[in-house]
Short mmCIF file of C-alpha atoms in Angstrom, two decimals:
data_model
loop_
_atom_site.label_atom_id
_atom_site.label_comp_id
_atom_site.label_asym_id
_atom_site.label_seq_id
_atom_site.Cartn_x
_atom_site.Cartn_y
_atom_site.Cartn_z
CA UNK A 1 69.98 -105.88 16.84
CA UNK A 2 70.35 -103.14 19.36
CA UNK A 3 68.69 -99.76 19.07
CA UNK A 4 68.81 -96.77 21.49
CA UNK A 5 66.83 -93.59 21.26
CA UNK A 6 68.08 -90.19 22.57
CA UNK A 7 65.91 -87.18 22.31
CA UNK A 8 67.98 -83.98 21.64
CA UNK A 9 65.10 -81.61 21.22
CA UNK A 10 61.31 -81.72 21.69
CA UNK A 11 60.53 -83.42 18.30
CA UNK A 12 64.06 -84.46 17.31
CA UNK A 13 66.27 -87.31 18.39
CA UNK A 14 68.97 -89.73 17.37
CA UNK A 15 68.45 -93.46 16.88
CA UNK A 16 71.75 -95.35 17.44
CA UNK A 17 71.53 -98.80 15.81
CA UNK A 18 73.86 -101.77 15.78
CA UNK A 19 73.11 -104.74 13.52
CA UNK A 20 74.58 -108.21 14.04
CA UNK A 21 77.44 -109.31 11.75
CA UNK A 22 75.44 -112.29 10.53
CA UNK A 23 72.79 -110.03 9.01
CA UNK A 24 75.55 -108.08 7.36
CA UNK A 25 76.79 -111.31 5.87
CA UNK A 26 73.25 -112.16 4.72
CA UNK A 27 72.85 -108.64 3.05
CA UNK A 28 76.26 -109.14 1.33
CA UNK A 29 75.07 -112.43 -0.08
CA UNK A 30 71.94 -110.86 -1.46
CA UNK A 31 73.97 -108.03 -2.94
CA UNK A 32 76.31 -110.48 -4.59
CA UNK A 33 73.40 -112.46 -6.17
CA UNK A 34 72.02 -109.17 -7.47
CA UNK A 35 75.38 -107.84 -8.83
CA UNK A 36 76.53 -111.18 -10.27
CA UNK A 37 73.73 -111.22 -12.80
CA UNK A 38 75.29 -108.29 -14.59
CA UNK A 39 78.99 -108.70 -13.76
CA UNK A 40 81.29 -109.26 -16.73
CA UNK A 41 84.20 -111.58 -15.78
CA UNK A 42 86.16 -113.18 -18.61
CA UNK A 43 85.71 -116.96 -18.73
CA UNK A 44 82.26 -116.92 -16.97
CA UNK A 45 78.80 -116.38 -18.13
CA UNK A 46 76.81 -113.61 -16.35
CA UNK A 47 75.44 -114.91 -13.17
CA UNK A 48 77.88 -117.80 -12.97
CA UNK A 49 81.04 -116.06 -11.66
CA UNK A 50 82.09 -117.71 -8.33
CA UNK A 51 81.97 -115.35 -5.28
CA UNK A 52 85.73 -115.55 -4.47
CA UNK A 53 86.70 -114.74 -8.02
CA UNK A 54 84.28 -111.77 -8.14
CA UNK A 55 85.67 -110.45 -4.84
CA UNK A 56 89.27 -110.98 -5.96
CA UNK A 57 88.49 -108.95 -9.19
CA UNK A 58 86.25 -106.20 -7.86
CA UNK A 59 86.78 -106.34 -4.09
CA UNK A 60 84.16 -107.12 -1.49
CA UNK A 61 83.76 -103.37 -0.90
CA UNK A 62 82.03 -103.17 -4.34
CA UNK A 63 79.10 -104.93 -2.68
CA UNK A 64 78.76 -102.69 0.29
CA UNK A 65 76.42 -100.06 -1.19
CA UNK A 66 73.99 -102.63 -2.50
CA UNK A 67 74.19 -104.50 0.80
CA UNK A 68 73.53 -101.36 2.76
CA UNK A 69 70.49 -100.46 0.46
CA UNK A 70 69.15 -103.89 1.25
CA UNK A 71 69.71 -103.95 5.08
CA UNK A 72 69.23 -100.34 6.04
CA UNK A 73 65.43 -99.96 5.44
CA UNK A 74 64.57 -103.12 7.33
CA UNK A 75 67.04 -102.34 10.20
CA UNK A 76 65.68 -98.75 10.44
CA UNK A 77 62.15 -99.99 10.54
CA UNK A 78 62.88 -102.63 13.34
CA UNK A 79 64.85 -99.94 15.34
CA UNK A 80 61.85 -97.63 15.14
CA UNK A 81 59.60 -100.31 16.50
CA UNK A 82 62.14 -101.31 19.18
CA UNK A 83 62.45 -97.66 20.33
CA UNK A 84 58.69 -97.15 20.14
CA UNK A 85 58.91 -93.86 18.25
CA UNK A 86 56.65 -92.40 15.51
CA UNK A 87 58.74 -90.75 12.77
CA UNK A 88 56.94 -88.05 10.73
CA UNK A 89 59.72 -87.38 8.11
CA UNK A 90 62.56 -89.07 6.37
CA UNK A 91 65.51 -89.67 8.67
CA UNK A 92 69.05 -88.27 8.13
CA UNK A 93 71.21 -91.37 8.25
CA UNK A 94 74.95 -91.48 9.02
CA UNK A 95 76.68 -94.85 8.34
CA UNK A 96 79.36 -95.33 10.98
CA UNK A 97 80.50 -98.85 10.20
CA UNK A 98 79.89 -101.33 7.47
CA UNK A 99 82.28 -104.06 6.58
CA UNK A 100 82.36 -107.87 5.95
CA UNK A 101 82.59 -109.80 9.28
CA UNK A 102 81.68 -106.71 11.43
CA UNK A 103 78.47 -105.27 12.87
CA UNK A 104 76.60 -102.54 10.87
CA UNK A 105 76.42 -99.28 12.93
CA UNK A 106 74.44 -96.31 11.88
CA UNK A 107 72.83 -93.24 13.43
CA UNK A 108 69.47 -91.84 12.21
CA UNK A 109 68.43 -88.26 13.08
CA UNK A 110 64.66 -88.58 13.35
CA UNK A 111 61.86 -86.03 13.55
CA UNK A 112 59.04 -87.71 15.64
CA UNK A 113 55.42 -87.00 16.32
CA UNK A 114 55.16 -84.31 18.95
CA UNK A 115 54.09 -84.60 22.53
CA UNK A 116 50.70 -83.19 23.26
CA UNK A 117 50.06 -81.49 26.61
CA UNK A 118 46.34 -81.33 26.86
CA UNK A 119 44.55 -78.42 28.46
CA UNK A 120 40.76 -78.24 29.30
CA UNK A 121 38.87 -80.49 26.92
CA UNK A 122 35.84 -81.47 29.06
CA UNK A 123 33.13 -78.91 29.69
CA UNK A 124 34.02 -76.58 26.90
CA UNK A 125 31.28 -74.29 25.90
CA UNK A 126 29.75 -75.12 22.54
CA UNK A 127 27.15 -72.68 21.02
CA UNK A 128 23.92 -74.06 20.04
CA UNK A 129 23.21 -73.60 16.26
CA UNK A 130 19.74 -72.77 15.01
CA UNK A 131 18.39 -75.20 12.35
CA UNK A 132 15.46 -73.64 10.60
CA UNK A 133 14.46 -73.33 6.99
CA UNK A 134 13.08 -69.94 5.74
CA UNK A 135 10.90 -69.50 2.79
CA UNK A 136 13.83 -67.68 1.04
CA UNK A 137 16.08 -70.77 1.51
CA UNK A 138 13.38 -73.04 0.14
CA UNK A 139 12.99 -70.91 -2.97
CA UNK A 140 16.73 -70.75 -3.47
CA UNK A 141 16.86 -74.54 -3.21
CA UNK A 142 14.12 -74.86 -5.70
CA UNK A 143 16.06 -72.55 -8.09
CA UNK A 144 19.18 -74.62 -7.80
CA UNK A 145 17.13 -77.82 -8.58
CA UNK A 146 15.78 -75.98 -11.54
CA UNK A 147 19.28 -75.20 -12.76
CA UNK A 148 20.37 -78.77 -12.10
CA UNK A 149 17.53 -80.18 -14.14
CA UNK A 150 17.88 -77.72 -16.95
CA UNK A 151 18.62 -79.27 -20.38
CA UNK A 152 21.57 -78.13 -22.44
CA UNK A 153 20.27 -77.20 -25.85
CA UNK A 154 22.81 -76.77 -28.71
CA UNK A 155 22.52 -73.25 -30.22
CA UNK A 156 23.00 -73.48 -33.99
CA UNK A 157 22.46 -69.79 -34.73
CA UNK A 158 23.29 -66.65 -32.76
CA UNK A 159 26.06 -65.51 -30.69
CA UNK A 160 27.21 -66.93 -27.25
CA UNK A 161 26.23 -65.06 -24.05
CA UNK A 162 27.42 -65.24 -20.44
CA UNK A 163 26.26 -68.47 -18.91
CA UNK A 164 26.47 -70.50 -22.15
CA UNK A 165 28.88 -73.51 -22.41
CA UNK A 166 31.12 -73.22 -25.41
CA UNK A 167 33.10 -76.08 -26.82
CA UNK A 168 36.33 -74.55 -28.13
CA UNK A 169 39.87 -75.19 -29.42
CA UNK A 170 42.47 -72.79 -28.28
CA UNK A 171 46.19 -72.36 -29.07
CA UNK A 172 48.05 -69.70 -26.96
CA UNK A 173 51.39 -68.09 -27.69
CA UNK A 174 53.56 -65.22 -26.58
CA UNK A 175 55.50 -63.32 -29.27
CA UNK A 176 54.50 -66.12 -31.63
CA UNK A 177 55.91 -68.86 -29.36
CA UNK A 178 53.49 -71.43 -27.76
CA UNK A 179 53.77 -71.85 -23.99
CA UNK A 180 53.10 -74.94 -21.83
CA UNK A 181 49.39 -75.35 -20.85
CA UNK A 182 48.23 -72.89 -23.49
CA UNK A 183 46.76 -75.43 -25.91
CA UNK A 184 43.49 -77.62 -25.75
CA UNK A 185 41.08 -79.14 -28.22
CA UNK A 186 37.31 -79.29 -27.62
CA UNK A 187 37.45 -77.76 -24.26
CA UNK A 188 34.14 -77.00 -22.47
CA UNK A 189 34.15 -73.57 -20.97
CA UNK A 190 31.30 -71.97 -19.06
CA UNK A 191 31.27 -68.31 -20.01
CA UNK A 192 31.12 -66.10 -16.94
CA UNK A 193 32.83 -68.64 -14.79
CA UNK A 194 36.04 -66.58 -14.58
CA UNK A 195 38.08 -69.86 -14.68
CA UNK A 196 40.44 -68.52 -17.45
CA UNK A 197 42.91 -65.59 -17.51
CA UNK A 198 41.07 -62.34 -16.92
CA UNK A 199 39.56 -61.00 -20.18
CA UNK A 200 39.58 -64.28 -22.02
CA UNK A 201 35.94 -65.17 -21.52
CA UNK A 202 34.72 -61.69 -22.17
CA UNK A 203 36.22 -61.81 -25.66
CA UNK A 204 34.61 -65.25 -26.41
CA UNK A 205 31.23 -63.94 -25.45
CA UNK A 206 29.64 -62.90 -28.77
CA UNK A 207 31.25 -65.57 -30.86
CA UNK A 208 29.08 -67.87 -32.88
CA UNK A 209 29.58 -71.63 -33.88
CA UNK A 210 32.29 -71.97 -36.43
CA UNK A 211 33.84 -68.68 -35.64
CA UNK A 212 37.59 -68.11 -35.35
CA UNK A 213 39.03 -65.25 -33.24
CA UNK A 214 42.42 -64.12 -31.93
CA UNK A 215 41.77 -63.41 -28.15
CA UNK A 216 44.38 -61.06 -26.75
CA UNK A 217 45.00 -61.17 -22.92
CA UNK A 218 47.74 -59.97 -20.53
CA UNK A 219 49.04 -62.38 -17.94
CA UNK A 220 48.66 -61.08 -14.35
CA UNK A 221 51.71 -59.45 -12.70
CA UNK A 222 51.88 -62.24 -10.13
CA UNK A 223 51.56 -65.11 -12.67
CA UNK A 224 53.35 -68.23 -11.43
CA UNK A 225 55.50 -68.54 -14.54
CA UNK A 226 57.69 -65.53 -14.22
CA UNK A 227 58.64 -65.55 -17.89
CA UNK A 228 54.96 -64.95 -18.71
CA UNK A 229 54.09 -62.47 -16.09
CA UNK A 230 52.79 -59.15 -17.60
CA UNK A 231 53.28 -60.55 -20.97
CA UNK A 232 50.60 -60.26 -23.72
CA UNK A 233 49.44 -63.56 -25.10
CA UNK A 234 47.29 -64.35 -28.20
CA UNK A 235 44.92 -67.32 -28.18
CA UNK A 236 43.66 -68.57 -31.43
CA UNK A 237 40.25 -69.77 -30.60
CA UNK A 238 37.67 -71.76 -32.60
CA UNK A 239 34.13 -72.37 -31.41
CA UNK A 240 32.85 -75.86 -32.23
CA UNK A 241 29.55 -75.70 -30.36
CA UNK A 242 27.47 -73.46 -28.10
CA UNK A 243 25.13 -74.95 -25.44
CA UNK A 244 22.57 -73.03 -23.48
CA UNK A 245 20.56 -74.02 -20.46
CA UNK A 246 16.81 -74.41 -20.95
CA UNK A 247 15.16 -74.07 -17.45
CA UNK A 248 12.03 -76.08 -16.75
CA UNK A 249 8.93 -74.44 -15.36
CA UNK A 250 8.40 -74.70 -11.58
CA UNK A 251 4.99 -76.31 -11.66
CA UNK A 252 3.31 -79.64 -10.97
CA UNK A 253 4.86 -81.33 -13.99
CA UNK A 254 8.27 -80.39 -12.66
CA UNK A 255 7.48 -82.01 -9.35
CA UNK A 256 6.43 -85.29 -11.12
CA UNK A 257 9.54 -85.32 -13.22
CA UNK A 258 11.97 -84.87 -10.36
CA UNK A 259 10.17 -86.54 -7.43
CA UNK A 260 7.67 -89.07 -6.41
CA UNK A 261 5.00 -86.22 -5.75
CA UNK A 262 2.21 -85.27 -7.94
CA UNK A 263 2.06 -81.51 -7.07
CA UNK A 264 4.70 -78.81 -6.63
CA UNK A 265 3.25 -78.02 -3.02
CA UNK A 266 3.84 -81.58 -1.90
CA UNK A 267 7.26 -81.70 -3.34
CA UNK A 268 8.10 -78.27 -1.51
CA UNK A 269 6.93 -79.65 1.80
CA UNK A 270 9.12 -82.71 1.39
CA UNK A 271 12.09 -80.62 0.25
CA UNK A 272 11.61 -78.36 3.31
CA UNK A 273 11.95 -81.49 5.49
CA UNK A 274 15.10 -82.57 3.68
CA UNK A 275 16.60 -79.09 4.11
CA UNK A 276 15.78 -79.11 7.75
CA UNK A 277 17.49 -82.54 8.11
CA UNK A 278 20.50 -81.31 6.33
CA UNK A 279 20.78 -78.06 8.33
CA UNK A 280 20.47 -80.08 11.55
CA UNK A 281 23.46 -82.32 10.33
CA UNK A 282 25.42 -79.16 9.32
CA UNK A 283 24.61 -77.68 12.83
CA UNK A 284 25.90 -80.75 14.53
CA UNK A 285 29.10 -80.53 12.39
CA UNK A 286 29.55 -76.85 13.40
CA UNK A 287 29.28 -77.81 17.05
CA UNK A 288 31.64 -80.68 16.61
CA UNK A 289 34.26 -78.43 14.92
CA UNK A 290 33.85 -75.88 17.76
CA UNK A 291 34.44 -78.51 20.49
CA UNK A 292 37.56 -79.86 18.70
CA UNK A 293 39.00 -76.44 18.00
CA UNK A 294 38.47 -75.26 21.56
CA UNK A 295 40.13 -78.42 22.95
CA UNK A 296 42.98 -77.97 20.44
CA UNK A 297 43.36 -74.27 21.35
CA UNK A 298 43.80 -75.25 25.00
CA UNK A 299 46.53 -77.79 24.23
CA UNK A 300 50.30 -77.19 23.91
CA UNK A 301 51.94 -78.61 20.93
CA UNK A 302 55.06 -77.89 18.92
CA UNK A 303 54.15 -79.23 15.50
CA UNK A 304 57.12 -80.22 13.17
CA UNK A 305 57.03 -78.42 9.89
CA UNK A 306 57.37 -81.82 8.15
CA UNK A 307 53.93 -82.87 9.46
CA UNK A 308 52.40 -79.63 8.03
CA UNK A 309 54.07 -80.07 4.77
CA UNK A 310 52.91 -83.58 4.54
CA UNK A 311 49.37 -82.56 5.09
CA UNK A 312 49.63 -79.71 2.57
CA UNK A 313 50.71 -82.32 -0.03
CA UNK A 314 47.65 -84.54 0.93
CA UNK A 315 45.47 -81.47 0.32
CA UNK A 316 47.02 -80.73 -2.94
CA UNK A 317 46.43 -84.32 -4.14
CA UNK A 318 42.82 -84.01 -3.07
CA UNK A 319 42.40 -80.75 -4.83
CA UNK A 320 43.97 -82.25 -8.03
CA UNK A 321 41.65 -85.28 -7.84
CA UNK A 322 38.52 -82.98 -7.56
CA UNK A 323 39.82 -80.90 -10.52
CA UNK A 324 40.17 -84.08 -12.53
CA UNK A 325 36.61 -85.13 -11.82
CA UNK A 326 35.54 -81.76 -13.39
CA UNK A 327 37.73 -82.45 -16.54
CA UNK A 328 40.62 -80.29 -15.38
CA UNK A 329 43.83 -80.79 -13.59
CA UNK A 330 46.18 -78.98 -11.31
CA UNK A 331 48.51 -77.76 -14.08
CA UNK A 332 45.64 -76.26 -16.04
CA UNK A 333 44.11 -74.64 -12.97
CA UNK A 334 47.48 -72.95 -12.12
CA UNK A 335 47.96 -71.76 -15.62
CA UNK A 336 44.64 -70.10 -15.95
CA UNK A 337 44.41 -68.83 -12.42
CA UNK A 338 47.87 -67.19 -12.61
CA UNK A 339 49.01 -68.90 -9.49
CA UNK A 340 52.06 -71.11 -8.76
CA UNK A 341 52.12 -74.38 -6.75
CA UNK A 342 53.87 -72.39 -4.05
CA UNK A 343 51.04 -69.82 -3.95
CA UNK A 344 48.45 -72.52 -3.68
CA UNK A 345 50.40 -74.45 -1.00
CA UNK A 346 50.85 -71.17 0.97
CA UNK A 347 46.99 -70.70 0.99
CA UNK A 348 46.66 -74.23 2.29
CA UNK A 349 49.25 -74.11 5.02
CA UNK A 350 47.13 -72.61 7.70
CA UNK A 351 44.34 -75.13 7.21
CA UNK A 352 46.82 -77.84 7.14
CA UNK A 353 48.36 -76.83 10.47
CA UNK A 354 44.99 -76.74 12.06
CA UNK A 355 44.04 -80.15 10.74
CA UNK A 356 47.33 -81.64 12.11
CA UNK A 357 46.81 -79.87 15.40
CA UNK A 358 43.32 -81.12 15.74
CA UNK A 359 44.13 -84.69 14.94
CA UNK A 360 47.06 -84.77 17.35
CA UNK A 361 44.83 -83.42 20.08
CA UNK A 362 41.99 -85.92 19.34
CA UNK A 363 44.58 -88.87 19.38
CA UNK A 364 45.84 -87.70 22.80
CA UNK A 365 42.37 -87.32 24.26
CA UNK A 366 41.52 -90.91 23.00
CA UNK A 367 44.59 -92.22 24.87
CA UNK A 368 43.81 -90.15 28.08
CA UNK A 369 40.16 -91.47 28.03
CA UNK A 370 41.20 -94.97 26.91
CA UNK A 371 38.73 -94.86 24.06
CA UNK A 372 38.84 -97.72 21.64
CA UNK A 373 37.09 -98.94 18.60
CA UNK A 374 35.45 -102.42 19.02
CA UNK A 375 35.15 -105.09 16.39
CA UNK A 376 31.48 -104.66 16.43
CA UNK A 377 31.87 -101.05 15.47
CA UNK A 378 34.28 -101.98 12.69
CA UNK A 379 31.74 -104.56 11.48
CA UNK A 380 28.94 -102.05 11.54
CA UNK A 381 30.97 -99.55 9.43
CA UNK A 382 31.88 -102.30 6.94
CA UNK A 383 28.13 -103.04 6.55
CA UNK A 384 27.39 -99.39 5.97
CA UNK A 385 30.23 -99.31 3.31
CA UNK A 386 28.77 -102.56 1.75
CA UNK A 387 25.34 -100.91 1.46
CA UNK A 388 26.97 -97.95 -0.29
CA UNK A 389 29.10 -99.76 -2.79
CA UNK A 390 26.73 -102.70 -3.27
CA UNK A 391 29.21 -105.29 -2.15
CA UNK A 392 29.36 -107.63 0.79
CA UNK A 393 31.00 -106.70 4.06
CA UNK A 394 33.43 -109.48 3.64
CA UNK A 395 34.53 -108.21 0.23
CA UNK A 396 34.98 -104.69 1.63
CA UNK A 397 37.03 -106.06 4.47
CA UNK A 398 39.18 -108.03 2.09
CA UNK A 399 39.83 -105.02 -0.14
CA UNK A 400 40.68 -102.79 2.76
CA UNK A 401 42.91 -105.41 4.23
CA UNK A 402 44.72 -105.91 1.01
CA UNK A 403 45.61 -102.25 0.44
CA UNK A 404 46.36 -101.58 4.09
CA UNK A 405 43.34 -99.38 4.74
CA UNK A 406 41.75 -101.31 7.45
CA UNK A 407 44.03 -99.65 10.09
CA UNK A 408 43.15 -96.27 8.54
CA UNK A 409 39.41 -97.06 8.96
CA UNK A 410 39.96 -97.87 12.64
CA UNK A 411 41.86 -94.67 13.18
CA UNK A 412 39.02 -92.71 11.44
CA UNK A 413 36.41 -94.43 13.63
CA UNK A 414 38.45 -93.63 16.67
CA UNK A 415 38.57 -89.92 15.73
CA UNK A 416 34.80 -89.86 15.25
CA UNK A 417 34.36 -91.58 18.59
CA UNK A 418 36.53 -88.96 20.20
CA UNK A 419 34.60 -86.10 18.69
CA UNK A 420 31.44 -87.64 20.01
CA UNK A 421 32.98 -87.79 23.39
CA UNK A 422 34.04 -84.13 23.34
CA UNK A 423 30.50 -83.06 22.43
CA UNK A 424 28.92 -85.24 24.95
CA UNK A 425 31.01 -83.66 27.59
CA UNK A 426 30.59 -80.11 26.43
CA UNK A 427 28.37 -77.40 27.80
CA UNK A 428 25.83 -75.83 25.50
CA UNK A 429 26.08 -72.14 25.00
CA UNK A 430 23.78 -69.50 23.84
CA UNK A 431 22.26 -70.24 20.32
CA UNK A 432 23.63 -68.47 17.32
CA UNK A 433 22.14 -68.16 13.87
CA UNK A 434 23.80 -70.26 11.28
CA UNK A 435 24.83 -68.48 8.19
CA UNK A 436 26.44 -71.24 6.07
CA UNK A 437 25.10 -72.04 2.70
CA UNK A 438 22.61 -74.96 2.59
CA UNK A 439 22.82 -75.76 -1.11
CA UNK A 440 23.02 -79.36 -2.21
CA UNK A 441 26.24 -80.28 -4.08
CA UNK A 442 25.58 -80.30 -7.82
#
C-alpha cells in the first residue's frame, strides 16, 4: 500500500492512498461470502451459490460497495499510521478507483491535530495563594456537616415548607395535551432548590401529604422547545410524602457520632487541620492552573472546530452522568431549566476550547522537554488505584488493558508530570487571598 500526505491548510490536508490489487481481491472474496448467505439464486440454497454463477447473474459490481466497506477502514487506518498524522475528525473520502483486478485508489480530506508554536513557558510568574482557615470557615464547615448528618423525618401532618423534600407524581399538559418530559411518578423534589420551571415549587409549598393540586406555570420565553415557549402549562400534582431535615445539636455527642473524638473541641481542632490540608491542595491546584494557562496564552495554535466540538460532547456526557447519579438525566434537566441542548453546549464551548488548548500545549511541552512516564510510575499509579478499588494491581492493569484505557492512563500521568514541570520552573509572585469555597462535597 502507498500513502502520501499533502497539507493544503494549517490543519487540513489530503491523504492519497493506493491499495494493492490482491487486497482488493481479498475484500471482494469477503464481500461475496457475506452476500452469498442471503442471495436468492434459483437451483441453489442460500450460501451455496458458486461465485461465477453469482457474478454472471448479479455482476461483480454488486460486490463493490460491501468490499469497499470492508477494505476502506483498515486501509485508511494504515495510511494514517504511514503518513504519521493525527486525525481529529471523520475524513471526507473520495473513491477514485475500485474494480476487480485493479488497485483501489481513494483520497481522504483529513483535519489533523494542529501544530503548537510554544511561547514562554519556563519562568512564568505564578502567584502564591494563602492557605489559612478562619473561624468563620470552620463554623460554616460544621454547619455543612450538621446538614449532612441531618435525619429525614417523614411529616405525616402539616403543610410542606421550603427546604422539605416532597415525593410527588406530576402530569403536565398544555391545552390538555401531554408534552414530552412532563410526567413522572414518585419524584423527589427539594422545595426551594429552583430545579423546576419557575413558579412550580412555590405552588407545591403548602401542600400536605395526600393532597392533589393543579399547578399552573408559564414556560419561559427562551424555552428550548419552541412549541412550548410562553405557553401556559398545567401540572396535576399529587403529594405522596413529605420529608423534613432534623438537625443534630452541635455538641460532644455530635462529635462522638461523626468522629473518633469525645468532645466537640477536639473534633473542631481536627476538622481545622483537615480544612487546612484541603485548602493547601486547592491552592496548589490554583497555582497549577495559572502556570498552565499562562503557558497556553503564550502559545500560538489554530484549534480545529472539530476538536472543540468533540470536547463539548465529552463535557455533555460527563454532565449527563452526574445528573443520573442524582436521579435525573439530561432530558429532564433541559425540560425543567427551559434550555436546549444547543444552549447548554454554547455555555460549555469556551471551557471546552480552553481545555483543548491547555492539553495541546502540555503535550507539546512534554515533547520539547522529552518528558516520559516510566513503568515504575505506571506501577505506582496502579498500586494507588488498587488501594482505592480494593483490587490487586495486576487486576487493575488487566482491566485497563482490556478496555484500552492503559494508554489513556499513561497520557494522564504525562500531563500531570508536565504540569509539575511547569510549576517547578515557575517564579513565585506576590501572594493573593484565595476566595474559593472550601466546602466538602456532599
